[in-house]
PDB file of C-alpha atoms in Angstrom:
ATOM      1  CA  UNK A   1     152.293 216.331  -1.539  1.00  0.00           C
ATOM      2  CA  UNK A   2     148.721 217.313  -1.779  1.00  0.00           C
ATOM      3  CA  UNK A   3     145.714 215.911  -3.867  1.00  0.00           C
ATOM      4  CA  UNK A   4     146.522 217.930  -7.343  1.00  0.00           C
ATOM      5  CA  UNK A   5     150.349 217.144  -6.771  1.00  0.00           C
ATOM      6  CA  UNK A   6     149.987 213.198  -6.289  1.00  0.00           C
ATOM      7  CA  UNK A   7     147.545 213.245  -9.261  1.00  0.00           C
ATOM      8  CA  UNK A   8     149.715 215.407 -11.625  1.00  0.00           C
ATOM      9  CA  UNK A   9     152.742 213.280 -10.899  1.00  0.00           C
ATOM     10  CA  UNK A  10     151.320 210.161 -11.218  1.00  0.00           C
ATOM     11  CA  UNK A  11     149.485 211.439 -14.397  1.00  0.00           C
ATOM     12  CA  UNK A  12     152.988 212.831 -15.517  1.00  0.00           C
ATOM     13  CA  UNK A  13     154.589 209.075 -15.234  1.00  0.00           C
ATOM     14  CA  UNK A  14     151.546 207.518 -17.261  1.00  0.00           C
ATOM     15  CA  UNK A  15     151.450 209.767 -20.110  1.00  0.00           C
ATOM     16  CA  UNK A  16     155.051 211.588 -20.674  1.00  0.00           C
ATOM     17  CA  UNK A  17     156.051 211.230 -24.078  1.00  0.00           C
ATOM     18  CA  UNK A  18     159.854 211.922 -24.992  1.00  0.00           C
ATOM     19  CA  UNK A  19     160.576 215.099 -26.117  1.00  0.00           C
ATOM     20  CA  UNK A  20     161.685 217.240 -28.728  1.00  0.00           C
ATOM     21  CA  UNK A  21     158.593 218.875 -28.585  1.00  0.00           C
ATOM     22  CA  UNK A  22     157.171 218.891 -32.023  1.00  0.00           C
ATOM     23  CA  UNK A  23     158.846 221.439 -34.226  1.00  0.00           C
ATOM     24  CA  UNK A  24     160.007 223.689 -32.005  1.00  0.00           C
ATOM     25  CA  UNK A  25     163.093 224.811 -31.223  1.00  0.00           C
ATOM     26  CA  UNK A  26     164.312 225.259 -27.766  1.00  0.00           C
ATOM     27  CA  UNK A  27     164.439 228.232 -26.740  1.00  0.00           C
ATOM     28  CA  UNK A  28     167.536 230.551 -25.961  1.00  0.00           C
ATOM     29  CA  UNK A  29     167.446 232.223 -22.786  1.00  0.00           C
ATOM     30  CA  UNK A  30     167.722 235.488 -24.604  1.00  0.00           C
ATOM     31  CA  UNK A  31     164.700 234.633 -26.546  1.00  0.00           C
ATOM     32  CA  UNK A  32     162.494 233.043 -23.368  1.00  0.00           C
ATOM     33  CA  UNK A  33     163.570 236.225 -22.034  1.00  0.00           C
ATOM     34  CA  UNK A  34     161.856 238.430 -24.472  1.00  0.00           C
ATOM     35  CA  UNK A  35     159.096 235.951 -25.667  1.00  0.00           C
ATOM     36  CA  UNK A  36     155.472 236.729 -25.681  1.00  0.00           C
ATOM     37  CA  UNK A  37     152.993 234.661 -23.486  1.00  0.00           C
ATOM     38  CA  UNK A  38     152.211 231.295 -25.066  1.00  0.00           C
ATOM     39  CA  UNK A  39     148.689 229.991 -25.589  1.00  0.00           C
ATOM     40  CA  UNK A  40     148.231 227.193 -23.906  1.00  0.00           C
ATOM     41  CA  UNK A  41     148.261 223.592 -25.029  1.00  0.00           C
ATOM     42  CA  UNK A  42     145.397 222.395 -23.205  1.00  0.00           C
ATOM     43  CA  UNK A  43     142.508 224.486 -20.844  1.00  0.00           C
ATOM     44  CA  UNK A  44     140.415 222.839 -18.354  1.00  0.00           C
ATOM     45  CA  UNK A  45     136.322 223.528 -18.036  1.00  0.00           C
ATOM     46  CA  UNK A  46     137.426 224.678 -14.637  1.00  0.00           C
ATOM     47  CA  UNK A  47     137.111 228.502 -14.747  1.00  0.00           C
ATOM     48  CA  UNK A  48     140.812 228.883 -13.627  1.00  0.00           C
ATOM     49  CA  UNK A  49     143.188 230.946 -15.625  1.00  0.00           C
ATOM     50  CA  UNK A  50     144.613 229.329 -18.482  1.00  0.00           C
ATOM     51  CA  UNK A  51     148.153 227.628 -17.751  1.00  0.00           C
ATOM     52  CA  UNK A  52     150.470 230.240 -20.103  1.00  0.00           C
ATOM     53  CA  UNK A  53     153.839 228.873 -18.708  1.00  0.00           C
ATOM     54  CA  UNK A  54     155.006 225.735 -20.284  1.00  0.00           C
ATOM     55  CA  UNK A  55     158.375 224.312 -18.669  1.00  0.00           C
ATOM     56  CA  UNK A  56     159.475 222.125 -21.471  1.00  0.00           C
ATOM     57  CA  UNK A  57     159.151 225.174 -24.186  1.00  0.00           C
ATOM     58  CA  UNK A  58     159.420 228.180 -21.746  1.00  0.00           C
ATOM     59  CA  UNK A  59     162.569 227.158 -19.589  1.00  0.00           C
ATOM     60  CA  UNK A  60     166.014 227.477 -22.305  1.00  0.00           C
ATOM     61  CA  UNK A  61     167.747 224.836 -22.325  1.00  0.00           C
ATOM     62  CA  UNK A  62     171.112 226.186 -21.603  1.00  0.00           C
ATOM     63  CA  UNK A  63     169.765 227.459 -18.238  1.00  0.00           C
ATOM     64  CA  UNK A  64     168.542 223.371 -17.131  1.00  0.00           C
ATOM     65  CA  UNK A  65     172.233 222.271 -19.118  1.00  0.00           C
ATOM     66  CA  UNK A  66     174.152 224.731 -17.001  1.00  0.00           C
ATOM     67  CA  UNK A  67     171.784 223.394 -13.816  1.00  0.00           C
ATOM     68  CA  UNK A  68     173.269 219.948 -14.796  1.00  0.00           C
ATOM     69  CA  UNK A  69     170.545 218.405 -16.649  1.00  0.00           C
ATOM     70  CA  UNK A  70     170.313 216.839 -19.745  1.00  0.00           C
ATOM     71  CA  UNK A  71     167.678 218.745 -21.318  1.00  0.00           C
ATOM     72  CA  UNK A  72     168.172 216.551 -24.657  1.00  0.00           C
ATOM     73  CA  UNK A  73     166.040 214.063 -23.206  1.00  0.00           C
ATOM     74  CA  UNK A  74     163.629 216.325 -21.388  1.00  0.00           C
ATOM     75  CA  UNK A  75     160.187 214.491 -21.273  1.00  0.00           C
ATOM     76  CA  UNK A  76     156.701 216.444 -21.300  1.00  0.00           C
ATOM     77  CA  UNK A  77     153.311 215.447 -20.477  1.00  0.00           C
ATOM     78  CA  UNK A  78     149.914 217.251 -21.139  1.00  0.00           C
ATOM     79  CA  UNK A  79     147.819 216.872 -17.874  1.00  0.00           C
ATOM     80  CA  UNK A  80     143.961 217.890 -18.014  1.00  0.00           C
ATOM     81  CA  UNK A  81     142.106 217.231 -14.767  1.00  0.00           C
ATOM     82  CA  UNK A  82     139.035 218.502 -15.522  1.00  0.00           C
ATOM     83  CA  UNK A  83     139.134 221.157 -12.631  1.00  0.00           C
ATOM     84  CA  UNK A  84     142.616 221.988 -13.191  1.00  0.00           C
ATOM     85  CA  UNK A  85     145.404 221.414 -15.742  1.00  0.00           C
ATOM     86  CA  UNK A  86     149.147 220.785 -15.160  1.00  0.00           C
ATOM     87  CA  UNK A  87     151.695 220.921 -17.964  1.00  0.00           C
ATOM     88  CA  UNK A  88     154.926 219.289 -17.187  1.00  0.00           C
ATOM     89  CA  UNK A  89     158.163 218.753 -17.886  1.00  0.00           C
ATOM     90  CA  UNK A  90     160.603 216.065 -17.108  1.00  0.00           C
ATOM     91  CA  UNK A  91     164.408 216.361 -16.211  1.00  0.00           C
ATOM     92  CA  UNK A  92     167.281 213.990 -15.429  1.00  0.00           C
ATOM     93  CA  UNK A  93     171.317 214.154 -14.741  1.00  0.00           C
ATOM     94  CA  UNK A  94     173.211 212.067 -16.802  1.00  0.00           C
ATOM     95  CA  UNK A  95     174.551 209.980 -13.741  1.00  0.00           C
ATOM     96  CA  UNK A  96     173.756 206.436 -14.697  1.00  0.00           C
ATOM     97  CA  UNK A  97     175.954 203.329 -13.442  1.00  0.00           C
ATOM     98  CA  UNK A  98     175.003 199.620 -13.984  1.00  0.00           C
ATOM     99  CA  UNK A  99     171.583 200.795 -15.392  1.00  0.00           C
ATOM    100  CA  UNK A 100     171.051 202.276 -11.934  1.00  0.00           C
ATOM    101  CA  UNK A 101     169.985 205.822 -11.926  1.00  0.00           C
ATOM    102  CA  UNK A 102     172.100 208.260  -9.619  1.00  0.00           C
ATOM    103  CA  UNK A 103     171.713 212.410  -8.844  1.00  0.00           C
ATOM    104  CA  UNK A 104     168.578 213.646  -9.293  1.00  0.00           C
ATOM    105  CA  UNK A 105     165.797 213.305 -11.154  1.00  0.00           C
ATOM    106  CA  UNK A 106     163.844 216.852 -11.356  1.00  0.00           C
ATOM    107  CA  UNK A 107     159.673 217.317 -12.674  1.00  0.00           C
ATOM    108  CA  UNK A 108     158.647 220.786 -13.556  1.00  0.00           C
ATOM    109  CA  UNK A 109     154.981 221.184 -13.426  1.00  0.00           C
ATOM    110  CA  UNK A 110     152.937 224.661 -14.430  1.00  0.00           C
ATOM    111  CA  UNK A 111     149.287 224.263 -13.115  1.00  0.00           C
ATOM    112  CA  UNK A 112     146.390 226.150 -12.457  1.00  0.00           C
ATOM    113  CA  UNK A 113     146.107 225.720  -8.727  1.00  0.00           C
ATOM    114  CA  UNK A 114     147.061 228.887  -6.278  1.00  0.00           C
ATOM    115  CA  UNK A 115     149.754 229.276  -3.714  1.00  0.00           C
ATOM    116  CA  UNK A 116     147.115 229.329  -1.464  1.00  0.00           C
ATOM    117  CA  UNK A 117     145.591 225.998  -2.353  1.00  0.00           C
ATOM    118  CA  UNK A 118     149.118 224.626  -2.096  1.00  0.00           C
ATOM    119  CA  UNK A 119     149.978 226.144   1.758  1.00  0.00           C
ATOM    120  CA  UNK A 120     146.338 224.858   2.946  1.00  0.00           C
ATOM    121  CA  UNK A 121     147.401 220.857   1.328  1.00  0.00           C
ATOM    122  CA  UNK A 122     150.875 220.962   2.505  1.00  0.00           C
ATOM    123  CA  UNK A 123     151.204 223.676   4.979  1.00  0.00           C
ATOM    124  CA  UNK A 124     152.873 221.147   7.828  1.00  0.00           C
ATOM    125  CA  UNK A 125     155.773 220.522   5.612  1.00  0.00           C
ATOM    126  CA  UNK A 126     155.868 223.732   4.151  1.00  0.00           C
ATOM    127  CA  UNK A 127     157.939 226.799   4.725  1.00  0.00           C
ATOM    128  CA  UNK A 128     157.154 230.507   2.909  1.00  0.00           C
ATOM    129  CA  UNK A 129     159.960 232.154   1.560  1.00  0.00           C
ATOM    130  CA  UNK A 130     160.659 234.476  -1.410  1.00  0.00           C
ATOM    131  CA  UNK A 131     163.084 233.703  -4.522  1.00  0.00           C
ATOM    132  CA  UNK A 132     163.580 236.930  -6.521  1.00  0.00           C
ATOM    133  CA  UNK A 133     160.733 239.027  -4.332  1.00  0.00           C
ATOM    134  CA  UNK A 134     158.144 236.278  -5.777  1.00  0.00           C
ATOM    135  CA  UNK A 135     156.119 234.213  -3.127  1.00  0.00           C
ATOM    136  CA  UNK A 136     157.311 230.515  -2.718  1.00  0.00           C
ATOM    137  CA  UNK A 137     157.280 227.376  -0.678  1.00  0.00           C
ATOM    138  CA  UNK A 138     159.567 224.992   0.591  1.00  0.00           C
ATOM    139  CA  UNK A 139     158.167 221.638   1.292  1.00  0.00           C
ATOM    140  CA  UNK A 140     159.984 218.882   2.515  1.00  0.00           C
ATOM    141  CA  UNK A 141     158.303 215.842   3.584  1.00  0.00           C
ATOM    142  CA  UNK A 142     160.188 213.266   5.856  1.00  0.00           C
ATOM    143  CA  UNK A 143     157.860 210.605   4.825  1.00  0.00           C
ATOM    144  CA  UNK A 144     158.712 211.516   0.935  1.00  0.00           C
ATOM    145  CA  UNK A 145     163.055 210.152   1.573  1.00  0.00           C
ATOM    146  CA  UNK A 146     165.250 212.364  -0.827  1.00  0.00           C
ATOM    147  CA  UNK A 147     162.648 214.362  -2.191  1.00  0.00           C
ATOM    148  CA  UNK A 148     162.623 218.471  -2.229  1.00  0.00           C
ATOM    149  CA  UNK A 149     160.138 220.429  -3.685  1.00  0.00           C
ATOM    150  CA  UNK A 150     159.895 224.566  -4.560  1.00  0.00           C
ATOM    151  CA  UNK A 151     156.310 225.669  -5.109  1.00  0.00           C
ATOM    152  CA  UNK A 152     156.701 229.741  -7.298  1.00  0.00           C
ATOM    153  CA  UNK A 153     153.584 232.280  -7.038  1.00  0.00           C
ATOM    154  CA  UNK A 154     152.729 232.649 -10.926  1.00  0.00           C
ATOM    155  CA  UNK A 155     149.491 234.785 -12.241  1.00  0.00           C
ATOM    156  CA  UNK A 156     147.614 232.335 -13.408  1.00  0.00           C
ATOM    157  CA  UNK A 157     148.662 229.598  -9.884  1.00  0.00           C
ATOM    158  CA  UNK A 158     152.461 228.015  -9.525  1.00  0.00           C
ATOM    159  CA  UNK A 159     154.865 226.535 -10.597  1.00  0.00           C
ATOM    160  CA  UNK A 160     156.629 223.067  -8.985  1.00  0.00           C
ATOM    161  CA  UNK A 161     160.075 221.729  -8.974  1.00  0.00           C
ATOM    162  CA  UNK A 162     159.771 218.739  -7.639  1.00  0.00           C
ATOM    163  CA  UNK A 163     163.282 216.724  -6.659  1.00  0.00           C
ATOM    164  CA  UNK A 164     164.385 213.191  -6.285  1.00  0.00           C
ATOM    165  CA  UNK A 165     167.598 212.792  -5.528  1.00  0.00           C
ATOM    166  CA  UNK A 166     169.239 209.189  -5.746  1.00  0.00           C
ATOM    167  CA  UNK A 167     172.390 208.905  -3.961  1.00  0.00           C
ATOM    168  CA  UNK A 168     175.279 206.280  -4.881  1.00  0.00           C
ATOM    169  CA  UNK A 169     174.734 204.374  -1.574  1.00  0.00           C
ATOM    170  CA  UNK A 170     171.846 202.573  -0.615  1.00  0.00           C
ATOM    171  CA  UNK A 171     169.272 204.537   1.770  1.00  0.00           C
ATOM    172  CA  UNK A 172     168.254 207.805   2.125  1.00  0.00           C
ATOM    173  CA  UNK A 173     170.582 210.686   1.957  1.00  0.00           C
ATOM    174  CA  UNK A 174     170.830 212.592   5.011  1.00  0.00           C
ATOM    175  CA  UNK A 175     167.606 215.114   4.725  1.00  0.00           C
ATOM    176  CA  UNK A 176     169.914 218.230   4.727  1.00  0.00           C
ATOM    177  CA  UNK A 177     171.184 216.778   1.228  1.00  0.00           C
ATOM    178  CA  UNK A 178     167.431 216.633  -0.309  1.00  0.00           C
ATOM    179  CA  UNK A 179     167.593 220.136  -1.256  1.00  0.00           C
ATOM    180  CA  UNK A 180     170.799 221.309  -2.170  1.00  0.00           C
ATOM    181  CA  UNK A 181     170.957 223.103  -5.133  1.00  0.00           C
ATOM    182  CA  UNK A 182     167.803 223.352  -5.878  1.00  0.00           C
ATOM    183  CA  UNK A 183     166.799 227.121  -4.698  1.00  0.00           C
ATOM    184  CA  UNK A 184     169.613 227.932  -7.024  1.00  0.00           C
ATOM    185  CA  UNK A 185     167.850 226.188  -9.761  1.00  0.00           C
ATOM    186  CA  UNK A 186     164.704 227.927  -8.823  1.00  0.00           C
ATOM    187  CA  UNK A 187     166.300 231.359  -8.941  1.00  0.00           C
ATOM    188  CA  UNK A 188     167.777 230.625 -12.410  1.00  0.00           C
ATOM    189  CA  UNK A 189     164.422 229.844 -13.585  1.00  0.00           C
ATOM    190  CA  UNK A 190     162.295 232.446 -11.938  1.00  0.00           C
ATOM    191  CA  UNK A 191     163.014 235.180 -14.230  1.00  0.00           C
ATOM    192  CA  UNK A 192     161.446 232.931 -17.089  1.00  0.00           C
ATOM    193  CA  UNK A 193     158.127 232.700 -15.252  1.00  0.00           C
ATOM    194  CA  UNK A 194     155.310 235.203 -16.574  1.00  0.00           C
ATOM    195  CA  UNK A 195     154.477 237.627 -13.969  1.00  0.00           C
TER     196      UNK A 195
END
C-alpha cells in the first residue's frame, strides 16, 4: 500500500468520527459541480499544496447513493502527518446479515502526496491508466485478499478509493471480483475532483 497509505488508513480507523459533517449540507451534484474550491480543514508544515478536495463534503451524495452506498452514515477523519495531510472519507453498503458485514466497504482519501510518490511505493502492483483523460493507477495487491484500490492525478497530489470487498462465503473472492465496479465509481466521481 505504501508508507503514507498504511499510515492514513490506519490513522483513518483511529480517529473517524460519524458524520453529518457539522452544519453542512450535502452537497447536490449540481452544486459540487459548480462549487468553488474549499479551504482546507487542516494544512501540514510540509510545504505541499494544501489538500482543497474533501471527499465527505465534495463528493454529492446522490452520486455514492446511486454507487450503492449509504452515504447517511458516511464517516470522516481529519489526518495531519506532519509532512503530509490526508482527509478522508468513509463508505459502506448496507449489506449486513447476523451482524456480519457483506459487499464492500469503500475509504476515500484526498492527500497531499503525488502520483509520482504513489507509482515509486507501489509501482509492482500498480498499473497506469486514464479515467476521464486524468492520470490514474490501478493497484491490486495479492497479499491485500479482496482489496482494490484507484489512485486519481489531482493538482495539489491524488485522490484514493480504496476497496474491501466482503463476500457472503468465507475466503477470498476470486481476485477478478476485487475490482468490479469500482472504475465506474471512479469515473462518476472524477468530474468532482478540482483540476
Amino acid at each position: 500500500m505504501g508508507r503514507w497509505g498504511t499510515a492514513a488508513l490506519a490513522a483513518l480507523a483511529l480517529v473517524a468520527t460519524a458524520c453529518s459533517p457539522g452544519s453542512a449540507e450535502p452537497a447536490t451534484s449540481d452544486e459540487a459541480s459548480t462549487s468553488a474550491t474549499r479551504t482546507p480543514r487542516i494544512t501540514d508544515d510540509s510545504g505541499r499544496p494544501p489538500v482543497t478536495f474533501d471527499p465527505c463534503y465534495d463528493i454529492p451524495d446522490d452520486v455514492m447513493t446511486a454507487a450503492g452506498y449509504d452515504a447517511a452514515k458516511k464517516e470522516l477523519a481529519d489526518m495531519p502527518m506532519g509532512t503530509y495531510t490526508f482527509l478522508g472519507c468513509t463508505y459502506h453498503d448496507d449489506n449486513e446479515i447476523a451482524g456480519i458485514s457483506l459487499g464492500y466497504s469503500l475509504n476515500i482519501l484526498a492527500g497531499n502526496v503525488t502520483l509520482d510518490e504513489e507509482l515509486e511505493n507501489n509501482a509492482h502492483i500498480a498499473t497506469p491508466l486514464f479515467i476521464n483523460g486524468r492520470r490514474t493507477l490501478l493497484e491490486v495487491d495479492p497479499g491485500r485478499r479482496n482489496t482494490c484500490k484507484y489512485v486519481v492525478e489531482t493538482r495539489f497530489g491524488l485522490i484514493m478509493l480504496t476497496r474491501i470487498y466482503h463476500p457472503d462465503y468465507p475466503g477470498s473472492a476470486p481476485i477478478e471480483e476485487w475490482c468490479t465496479g469500482l472504475e465506474e465509481l471512479t469515473t462518476s466521481i472524477e468530474p468532482f475532483i478540482p483540476t
